[in-house]
């Protein structure tokens, strides 16, 4: 199929090269196939409509639920601690201001000693889409915002490709972005299980307050925290998971994509799956 100029611009923004078919006058059989390394996957051909457009379509007329690609087999997770806030935790009843204040002053694990500041999260308080990353890096620690720098720019391009943004907007367009861990581990080392466990009530409460229609989990530690499994991203992606009743789509972290450029096409597939699930959520609401 032909790509519109806008679609091509968005795919280029994600770093995906676009194969442009020859003019119709050329005999098709003489047309060499596009090189596998640069062609978007078959699933990526149909670009999902932007989120706002999807909502308008659903409100205008009944939408039959799309056939999802999901979930051929149930997840068989290896046992990993599922971090659910304790019922007696005061975090579980906090409103936004109290939660923000609690995170800013938290000393529940040793990461409080090395952080510059906590990284609470940004976005719409009732966003339809919630993006969950891993832990703050150096720039996030310095600026107090998740997903900044090159990885953040790539995330912004990915969001833009499906009509979403971190900038001010309606709940249907503006996402909420949070990390699993609110403080930067020294030298960007991997988070420790105890740190993840102690920080988990904050993310859980953010999800409860936002009540997203869909969560996009980016990276291994976000997935571990939300799904309680240590299976690889590669094994978990392409299926619809659940966290506290919210559909979860897993994909690679943008920082990983910057090192593994060939995986960008898979993340585009994951975004298409996420949009399909989101459409179904809206249609069934
Ligand atoms: Fe508190 Fe989480 Fe920071 Fe640890 S990482 S000090 S639990 S906010």
Short mmCIF file of N, CA and C in Angstrom, two decimals, residues 78-228:
data_model
loop_
_atom_site.label_atom_id
_atom_site.label_comp_id
_atom_site.label_asym_id
_atom_site.label_seq_id
_atom_site.Cartn_x
_atom_site.Cartn_y
_atom_site.Cartn_z
N UNK A 78 7.77 -17.15 35.77
CA UNK A 78 8.58 -17.64 36.86
C UNK A 78 8.21 -16.85 38.11
N UNK A 79 8.27 -17.49 39.26
CA UNK A 79 7.87 -16.77 40.47
C UNK A 79 8.78 -15.59 40.78
N UNK A 80 8.17 -14.44 40.80
CA UNK A 80 8.88 -13.21 41.14
C UNK A 80 7.97 -12.47 42.10
N UNK A 81 8.57 -11.77 43.03
CA UNK A 81 7.75 -11.06 44.00
C UNK A 81 6.83 -10.07 43.29
N UNK A 82 5.54 -10.18 43.54
CA UNK A 82 4.58 -9.21 43.01
C UNK A 82 4.38 -8.15 44.07
N UNK A 83 4.69 -6.95 43.69
CA UNK A 83 4.74 -5.89 44.69
C UNK A 83 3.41 -5.16 44.76
N UNK A 84 2.61 -5.56 45.70
CA UNK A 84 1.30 -4.95 45.90
C UNK A 84 1.35 -4.19 47.22
N UNK A 85 0.85 -2.97 47.24
CA UNK A 85 0.93 -2.22 48.49
C UNK A 85 0.16 -2.92 49.59
N UNK A 86 0.73 -2.90 50.76
CA UNK A 86 0.05 -3.51 51.90
C UNK A 86 -1.21 -2.74 52.23
N UNK A 87 -2.22 -3.49 52.68
CA UNK A 87 -3.50 -2.85 52.92
C UNK A 87 -3.41 -1.77 54.00
N UNK A 88 -2.39 -1.89 54.89
CA UNK A 88 -2.27 -0.89 55.94
C UNK A 88 -1.34 0.25 55.53
N UNK A 89 -0.88 0.24 54.25
CA UNK A 89 -0.01 1.32 53.81
C UNK A 89 -0.81 2.58 53.62
N UNK A 90 -0.35 3.69 54.19
CA UNK A 90 -1.09 4.95 54.00
C UNK A 90 -1.05 5.42 52.56
N UNK A 91 -0.09 4.94 51.77
CA UNK A 91 0.03 5.37 50.38
C UNK A 91 -1.25 5.03 49.61
N UNK A 92 -1.86 3.91 49.96
CA UNK A 92 -3.02 3.43 49.22
C UNK A 92 -4.24 4.32 49.29
N UNK A 93 -4.25 5.30 50.18
CA UNK A 93 -5.40 6.20 50.28
C UNK A 93 -5.03 7.65 49.97
N UNK A 94 -3.82 7.87 49.48
CA UNK A 94 -3.37 9.25 49.23
C UNK A 94 -3.98 9.83 47.97
N UNK A 95 -4.24 11.14 47.99
CA UNK A 95 -4.61 11.84 46.76
C UNK A 95 -3.32 12.34 46.09
N UNK A 96 -3.46 13.01 44.94
CA UNK A 96 -2.28 13.40 44.18
C UNK A 96 -1.30 14.26 44.98
N UNK A 97 -1.77 15.35 45.62
CA UNK A 97 -0.80 16.18 46.37
C UNK A 97 -0.09 15.41 47.47
N UNK A 98 -0.83 14.58 48.21
CA UNK A 98 -0.20 13.83 49.30
C UNK A 98 0.79 12.81 48.74
N UNK A 99 0.43 12.20 47.62
CA UNK A 99 1.33 11.20 47.03
C UNK A 99 2.61 11.86 46.54
N UNK A 100 2.46 13.00 45.89
CA UNK A 100 3.65 13.72 45.39
C UNK A 100 4.56 14.11 46.55
N UNK A 101 3.95 14.57 47.62
CA UNK A 101 4.74 14.98 48.79
C UNK A 101 5.43 13.77 49.43
N UNK A 102 4.71 12.64 49.48
CA UNK A 102 5.29 11.44 50.09
C UNK A 102 6.49 10.94 49.29
N UNK A 103 6.39 10.98 47.97
CA UNK A 103 7.51 10.54 47.12
C UNK A 103 8.69 11.49 47.31
N UNK A 104 8.42 12.78 47.31
CA UNK A 104 9.51 13.76 47.41
C UNK A 104 10.31 13.60 48.70
N UNK A 105 9.64 13.17 49.76
CA UNK A 105 10.33 13.06 51.04
C UNK A 105 10.67 11.64 51.43
N UNK A 106 10.52 10.70 50.50
CA UNK A 106 10.67 9.29 50.86
C UNK A 106 12.13 8.94 51.18
N UNK A 107 12.29 8.17 52.26
CA UNK A 107 13.60 7.64 52.64
C UNK A 107 13.49 6.14 52.90
N UNK A 108 12.57 5.49 52.18
CA UNK A 108 12.30 4.08 52.47
C UNK A 108 13.39 3.13 52.00
N UNK A 109 14.25 3.59 51.11
CA UNK A 109 15.37 2.74 50.71
C UNK A 109 16.61 3.62 50.56
N UNK A 110 17.74 2.97 50.37
CA UNK A 110 19.01 3.69 50.40
C UNK A 110 19.22 4.62 49.20
N UNK A 111 18.35 4.50 48.18
CA UNK A 111 18.51 5.38 47.01
C UNK A 111 18.26 6.84 47.35
N UNK A 112 17.61 7.07 48.47
CA UNK A 112 17.36 8.46 48.87
C UNK A 112 18.67 9.19 49.17
N UNK A 113 19.71 8.42 49.48
CA UNK A 113 20.98 9.04 49.87
C UNK A 113 21.76 9.56 48.66
N UNK A 114 21.55 8.98 47.50
CA UNK A 114 22.36 9.35 46.33
C UNK A 114 21.58 10.15 45.29
N UNK A 115 20.26 10.25 45.46
CA UNK A 115 19.48 10.97 44.44
C UNK A 115 19.72 12.47 44.54
N UNK A 116 19.54 13.15 43.39
CA UNK A 116 19.46 14.61 43.41
C UNK A 116 18.06 15.03 43.78
N UNK A 117 17.07 14.35 43.18
CA UNK A 117 15.66 14.57 43.50
C UNK A 117 14.89 13.34 43.06
N UNK A 118 13.69 13.21 43.57
CA UNK A 118 12.83 12.12 43.13
C UNK A 118 12.23 12.47 41.76
N UNK A 119 11.83 11.45 41.04
CA UNK A 119 11.21 11.64 39.72
C UNK A 119 9.80 11.07 39.81
N UNK A 120 8.84 11.92 40.05
CA UNK A 120 7.48 11.49 40.37
C UNK A 120 6.73 10.96 39.15
N UNK A 121 6.81 11.70 38.05
CA UNK A 121 6.02 11.36 36.87
C UNK A 121 5.37 12.60 36.32
N UNK A 122 4.97 12.56 35.06
CA UNK A 122 4.35 13.72 34.42
C UNK A 122 3.18 13.25 33.55
N UNK A 123 2.25 14.16 33.33
CA UNK A 123 1.18 13.87 32.38
C UNK A 123 -0.19 14.16 32.93
N UNK A 124 -1.20 13.69 32.22
CA UNK A 124 -2.60 13.94 32.56
C UNK A 124 -3.01 13.04 33.73
N UNK A 125 -3.66 13.63 34.70
CA UNK A 125 -4.03 12.87 35.91
C UNK A 125 -5.05 11.78 35.62
N UNK A 126 -5.73 11.88 34.50
CA UNK A 126 -6.71 10.84 34.12
C UNK A 126 -6.45 10.34 32.71
N UNK A 127 -5.19 10.21 32.38
CA UNK A 127 -4.80 9.82 31.01
C UNK A 127 -5.38 8.45 30.64
N UNK A 128 -5.75 8.32 29.38
CA UNK A 128 -6.19 7.02 28.89
C UNK A 128 -5.01 6.05 28.76
N UNK A 129 -3.84 6.61 28.44
CA UNK A 129 -2.64 5.77 28.27
C UNK A 129 -1.65 6.11 29.39
N UNK A 130 -1.11 5.07 30.01
CA UNK A 130 -0.06 5.27 31.01
C UNK A 130 1.20 4.55 30.54
N UNK A 131 2.30 5.27 30.55
CA UNK A 131 3.59 4.71 30.14
C UNK A 131 4.41 4.46 31.40
N UNK A 132 4.86 3.24 31.58
CA UNK A 132 5.65 2.91 32.77
C UNK A 132 7.04 2.47 32.34
N UNK A 133 8.04 3.22 32.83
CA UNK A 133 9.43 2.89 32.53
C UNK A 133 10.10 2.24 33.72
N UNK A 134 11.41 2.34 33.76
CA UNK A 134 12.16 1.57 34.76
C UNK A 134 12.62 2.46 35.92
N UNK A 135 13.77 3.08 35.77
CA UNK A 135 14.32 3.90 36.85
C UNK A 135 14.93 5.16 36.24
N UNK A 136 14.99 6.23 37.00
CA UNK A 136 15.59 7.46 36.46
C UNK A 136 17.06 7.25 36.12
N UNK A 137 17.48 7.89 35.06
CA UNK A 137 18.90 7.95 34.73
C UNK A 137 19.47 9.27 35.19
N UNK A 138 20.66 9.57 34.71
CA UNK A 138 21.36 10.77 35.18
C UNK A 138 20.57 12.05 34.89
N UNK A 139 20.08 12.17 33.64
CA UNK A 139 19.36 13.39 33.28
C UNK A 139 18.02 13.49 33.99
N UNK A 140 17.33 12.34 34.15
CA UNK A 140 16.05 12.36 34.86
C UNK A 140 16.26 12.79 36.31
N UNK A 141 17.33 12.27 36.91
CA UNK A 141 17.66 12.62 38.30
C UNK A 141 17.92 14.12 38.42
N UNK A 142 18.55 14.67 37.39
CA UNK A 142 18.90 16.10 37.44
C UNK A 142 17.69 16.98 37.17
N UNK A 143 16.81 16.54 36.23
CA UNK A 143 15.70 17.38 35.81
C UNK A 143 14.39 17.06 36.53
N UNK A 144 14.30 15.89 37.13
CA UNK A 144 13.09 15.52 37.85
C UNK A 144 11.94 15.07 36.97
N UNK A 145 12.25 14.70 35.72
CA UNK A 145 11.20 14.26 34.79
C UNK A 145 11.63 12.94 34.16
N UNK A 146 10.69 12.00 34.00
CA UNK A 146 11.04 10.72 33.40
C UNK A 146 11.21 10.82 31.88
N UNK A 147 12.00 9.93 31.34
CA UNK A 147 12.18 9.83 29.88
C UNK A 147 12.59 11.17 29.27
N UNK A 148 13.76 11.65 29.62
CA UNK A 148 14.33 12.82 28.96
C UNK A 148 15.59 12.37 28.21
N UNK A 149 16.23 13.28 27.50
CA UNK A 149 17.39 12.91 26.70
C UNK A 149 16.99 12.17 25.44
N UNK A 150 17.93 11.45 24.86
CA UNK A 150 17.69 10.77 23.58
C UNK A 150 16.57 9.74 23.69
N UNK A 151 16.55 8.99 24.77
CA UNK A 151 15.49 7.98 24.94
C UNK A 151 14.13 8.66 25.06
N UNK A 152 14.09 9.79 25.74
CA UNK A 152 12.84 10.51 25.87
C UNK A 152 12.35 11.06 24.53
N UNK A 153 13.30 11.52 23.72
CA UNK A 153 12.91 12.02 22.40
C UNK A 153 12.35 10.90 21.53
N UNK A 154 12.96 9.72 21.64
CA UNK A 154 12.44 8.59 20.87
C UNK A 154 11.05 8.21 21.36
N UNK A 155 10.85 8.22 22.68
CA UNK A 155 9.50 7.94 23.20
C UNK A 155 8.51 8.96 22.66
N UNK A 156 8.87 10.22 22.67
CA UNK A 156 7.96 11.25 22.15
C UNK A 156 7.60 10.99 20.69
N UNK A 157 8.58 10.55 19.90
CA UNK A 157 8.30 10.25 18.49
C UNK A 157 7.36 9.05 18.37
N UNK A 158 7.58 8.06 19.22
CA UNK A 158 6.70 6.88 19.20
C UNK A 158 5.27 7.28 19.55
N UNK A 159 5.14 8.11 20.59
CA UNK A 159 3.80 8.55 20.99
C UNK A 159 3.14 9.35 19.89
N UNK A 160 3.92 10.23 19.28
CA UNK A 160 3.37 11.06 18.21
C UNK A 160 2.87 10.22 17.05
N UNK A 161 3.54 9.11 16.79
CA UNK A 161 3.16 8.26 15.68
C UNK A 161 1.76 7.67 15.85
N UNK A 162 1.29 7.57 17.10
CA UNK A 162 -0.07 7.07 17.33
C UNK A 162 -0.97 8.15 17.91
N UNK A 163 -0.59 9.41 17.70
CA UNK A 163 -1.47 10.51 18.06
C UNK A 163 -1.46 10.88 19.53
N UNK A 164 -0.40 10.50 20.25
CA UNK A 164 -0.32 10.79 21.69
C UNK A 164 0.80 11.78 21.96
N UNK A 165 0.80 12.35 23.17
CA UNK A 165 1.81 13.33 23.52
C UNK A 165 1.99 13.36 25.03
N UNK A 166 3.15 13.85 25.47
CA UNK A 166 3.31 14.11 26.90
C UNK A 166 2.98 15.56 27.23
N UNK A 167 2.81 16.37 26.21
CA UNK A 167 2.49 17.78 26.41
C UNK A 167 1.04 17.94 26.84
N UNK A 168 0.67 19.15 27.24
CA UNK A 168 -0.68 19.41 27.70
C UNK A 168 -1.71 19.00 26.65
N UNK A 169 -2.78 18.38 27.08
CA UNK A 169 -3.82 17.97 26.16
C UNK A 169 -4.95 17.31 26.91
N UNK A 170 -5.91 16.80 26.17
CA UNK A 170 -7.03 16.08 26.77
C UNK A 170 -6.55 14.70 27.21
N UNK A 171 -7.35 14.06 28.06
CA UNK A 171 -6.97 12.76 28.60
C UNK A 171 -6.80 11.71 27.50
N UNK A 172 -7.48 11.92 26.39
CA UNK A 172 -7.40 10.95 25.31
C UNK A 172 -6.07 11.05 24.56
N UNK A 173 -5.42 12.20 24.65
CA UNK A 173 -4.17 12.40 23.92
C UNK A 173 -2.95 12.46 24.82
N UNK A 174 -3.08 13.11 25.96
CA UNK A 174 -1.92 13.30 26.83
C UNK A 174 -1.75 12.08 27.73
N UNK A 175 -0.60 11.47 27.68
CA UNK A 175 -0.33 10.28 28.47
C UNK A 175 0.12 10.69 29.87
N UNK A 176 0.18 9.70 30.76
CA UNK A 176 0.87 9.90 32.04
C UNK A 176 2.08 8.97 32.02
N UNK A 177 3.24 9.53 32.33
CA UNK A 177 4.50 8.78 32.29
C UNK A 177 5.07 8.68 33.70
N UNK A 178 5.37 7.46 34.11
CA UNK A 178 5.97 7.26 35.43
C UNK A 178 7.02 6.17 35.34
N UNK A 179 7.95 6.22 36.25
CA UNK A 179 8.93 5.15 36.36
C UNK A 179 8.54 4.20 37.48
N UNK A 180 9.06 3.00 37.37
CA UNK A 180 8.84 2.01 38.42
C UNK A 180 9.52 2.44 39.72
N UNK A 181 10.72 2.95 39.58
CA UNK A 181 11.51 3.42 40.72
C UNK A 181 11.58 4.94 40.64
N UNK A 182 11.40 5.59 41.75
CA UNK A 182 11.34 7.06 41.73
C UNK A 182 12.69 7.73 41.97
N UNK A 183 13.70 6.96 42.32
CA UNK A 183 15.03 7.53 42.56
C UNK A 183 16.05 6.80 41.70
N UNK A 184 17.07 7.54 41.29
CA UNK A 184 18.10 6.96 40.41
C UNK A 184 19.04 6.04 41.19
N UNK A 185 19.22 4.81 40.71
CA UNK A 185 20.26 3.96 41.30
C UNK A 185 21.64 4.51 40.94
N UNK A 186 22.59 4.46 41.83
CA UNK A 186 23.93 4.99 41.56
C UNK A 186 24.53 4.35 40.32
N UNK A 187 25.15 5.19 39.49
CA UNK A 187 25.81 4.75 38.25
C UNK A 187 24.85 3.95 37.36
N UNK A 188 23.58 4.20 37.49
CA UNK A 188 22.56 3.54 36.65
C UNK A 188 22.60 2.02 36.76
N UNK A 189 23.00 1.51 37.91
CA UNK A 189 22.97 0.05 38.09
C UNK A 189 21.52 -0.43 38.10
N UNK A 190 21.36 -1.76 37.96
CA UNK A 190 20.02 -2.31 38.00
C UNK A 190 19.40 -2.12 39.38
N UNK A 191 18.10 -1.89 39.43
CA UNK A 191 17.43 -1.79 40.74
C UNK A 191 17.52 -3.11 41.49
N UNK A 192 17.60 -3.01 42.80
CA UNK A 192 17.60 -4.21 43.64
C UNK A 192 16.16 -4.60 43.97
N UNK A 193 15.91 -5.87 44.20
CA UNK A 193 14.54 -6.31 44.52
C UNK A 193 13.94 -5.55 45.70
N UNK A 194 14.75 -5.30 46.72
CA UNK A 194 14.20 -4.60 47.89
C UNK A 194 13.81 -3.16 47.53
N UNK A 195 14.60 -2.53 46.67
CA UNK A 195 14.27 -1.17 46.26
C UNK A 195 12.97 -1.15 45.47
N UNK A 196 12.81 -2.11 44.58
CA UNK A 196 11.58 -2.19 43.80
C UNK A 196 10.38 -2.43 44.71
N UNK A 197 10.57 -3.30 45.68
CA UNK A 197 9.46 -3.62 46.60
C UNK A 197 9.06 -2.40 47.42
N UNK A 198 10.05 -1.68 47.92
CA UNK A 198 9.73 -0.52 48.77
C UNK A 198 9.09 0.61 47.98
N UNK A 199 9.44 0.71 46.73
CA UNK A 199 8.90 1.80 45.90
C UNK A 199 7.56 1.46 45.26
N UNK A 200 7.21 0.18 45.25
CA UNK A 200 6.04 -0.26 44.48
C UNK A 200 4.72 0.40 44.89
N UNK A 201 4.49 0.71 46.18
CA UNK A 201 3.19 1.34 46.50
C UNK A 201 2.96 2.66 45.77
N UNK A 202 4.03 3.37 45.47
CA UNK A 202 3.85 4.66 44.78
C UNK A 202 3.32 4.46 43.36
N UNK A 203 3.92 3.54 42.63
CA UNK A 203 3.43 3.28 41.27
C UNK A 203 2.01 2.72 41.31
N UNK A 204 1.77 1.82 42.26
CA UNK A 204 0.42 1.24 42.35
C UNK A 204 -0.62 2.33 42.59
N UNK A 205 -0.28 3.27 43.48
CA UNK A 205 -1.25 4.34 43.76
C UNK A 205 -1.42 5.26 42.56
N UNK A 206 -0.33 5.52 41.81
CA UNK A 206 -0.46 6.33 40.60
C UNK A 206 -1.41 5.67 39.62
N UNK A 207 -1.29 4.36 39.47
CA UNK A 207 -2.18 3.66 38.53
C UNK A 207 -3.64 3.74 39.01
N UNK A 208 -3.82 3.59 40.33
CA UNK A 208 -5.18 3.69 40.87
C UNK A 208 -5.78 5.07 40.63
N UNK A 209 -4.97 6.10 40.76
CA UNK A 209 -5.48 7.47 40.59
C UNK A 209 -5.73 7.80 39.12
N UNK A 210 -4.83 7.38 38.25
CA UNK A 210 -5.00 7.69 36.82
C UNK A 210 -6.15 6.88 36.24
N UNK A 211 -6.26 5.61 36.64
CA UNK A 211 -7.23 4.69 36.07
C UNK A 211 -7.13 4.66 34.54
N UNK A 212 -5.96 4.30 34.04
CA UNK A 212 -5.77 4.31 32.58
C UNK A 212 -6.57 3.18 31.92
N UNK A 213 -6.82 3.38 30.65
CA UNK A 213 -7.47 2.32 29.88
C UNK A 213 -6.44 1.32 29.36
N UNK A 214 -5.17 1.75 29.38
CA UNK A 214 -4.12 0.87 28.87
C UNK A 214 -2.78 1.30 29.47
N UNK A 215 -1.94 0.32 29.78
CA UNK A 215 -0.59 0.60 30.26
C UNK A 215 0.39 0.05 29.25
N UNK A 216 1.36 0.87 28.88
CA UNK A 216 2.47 0.44 28.04
C UNK A 216 3.68 0.30 28.94
N UNK A 217 4.12 -0.93 29.17
CA UNK A 217 5.25 -1.20 30.06
C UNK A 217 6.52 -1.32 29.23
N UNK A 218 7.50 -0.47 29.54
CA UNK A 218 8.70 -0.38 28.71
C UNK A 218 9.92 -0.83 29.51
N UNK A 219 10.43 -2.00 29.16
CA UNK A 219 11.65 -2.47 29.80
C UNK A 219 11.40 -3.53 30.85
N UNK A 220 12.48 -4.25 31.16
CA UNK A 220 12.38 -5.46 31.99
C UNK A 220 11.85 -5.17 33.39
N UNK A 221 12.36 -4.12 34.03
CA UNK A 221 11.97 -3.92 35.43
C UNK A 221 10.55 -3.38 35.55
N UNK A 222 10.10 -2.63 34.58
CA UNK A 222 8.70 -2.20 34.58
C UNK A 222 7.79 -3.41 34.44
N UNK A 223 8.20 -4.32 33.58
CA UNK A 223 7.38 -5.51 33.36
C UNK A 223 7.38 -6.40 34.59
N UNK A 224 8.55 -6.56 35.20
CA UNK A 224 8.61 -7.36 36.43
C UNK A 224 7.68 -6.80 37.49
N UNK A 225 7.71 -5.50 37.63
CA UNK A 225 6.92 -4.86 38.68
C UNK A 225 5.42 -5.01 38.42
N UNK A 226 5.03 -4.85 37.18
CA UNK A 226 3.60 -4.86 36.86
C UNK A 226 3.04 -6.26 36.72
N UNK A 227 3.83 -7.17 36.19
CA UNK A 227 3.30 -8.49 35.87
C UNK A 227 3.83 -9.59 36.78
N UNK A 228 4.84 -9.28 37.60
CA UNK A 228 5.35 -10.30 38.51
C UNK A 228 5.99 -11.47 37.80
#
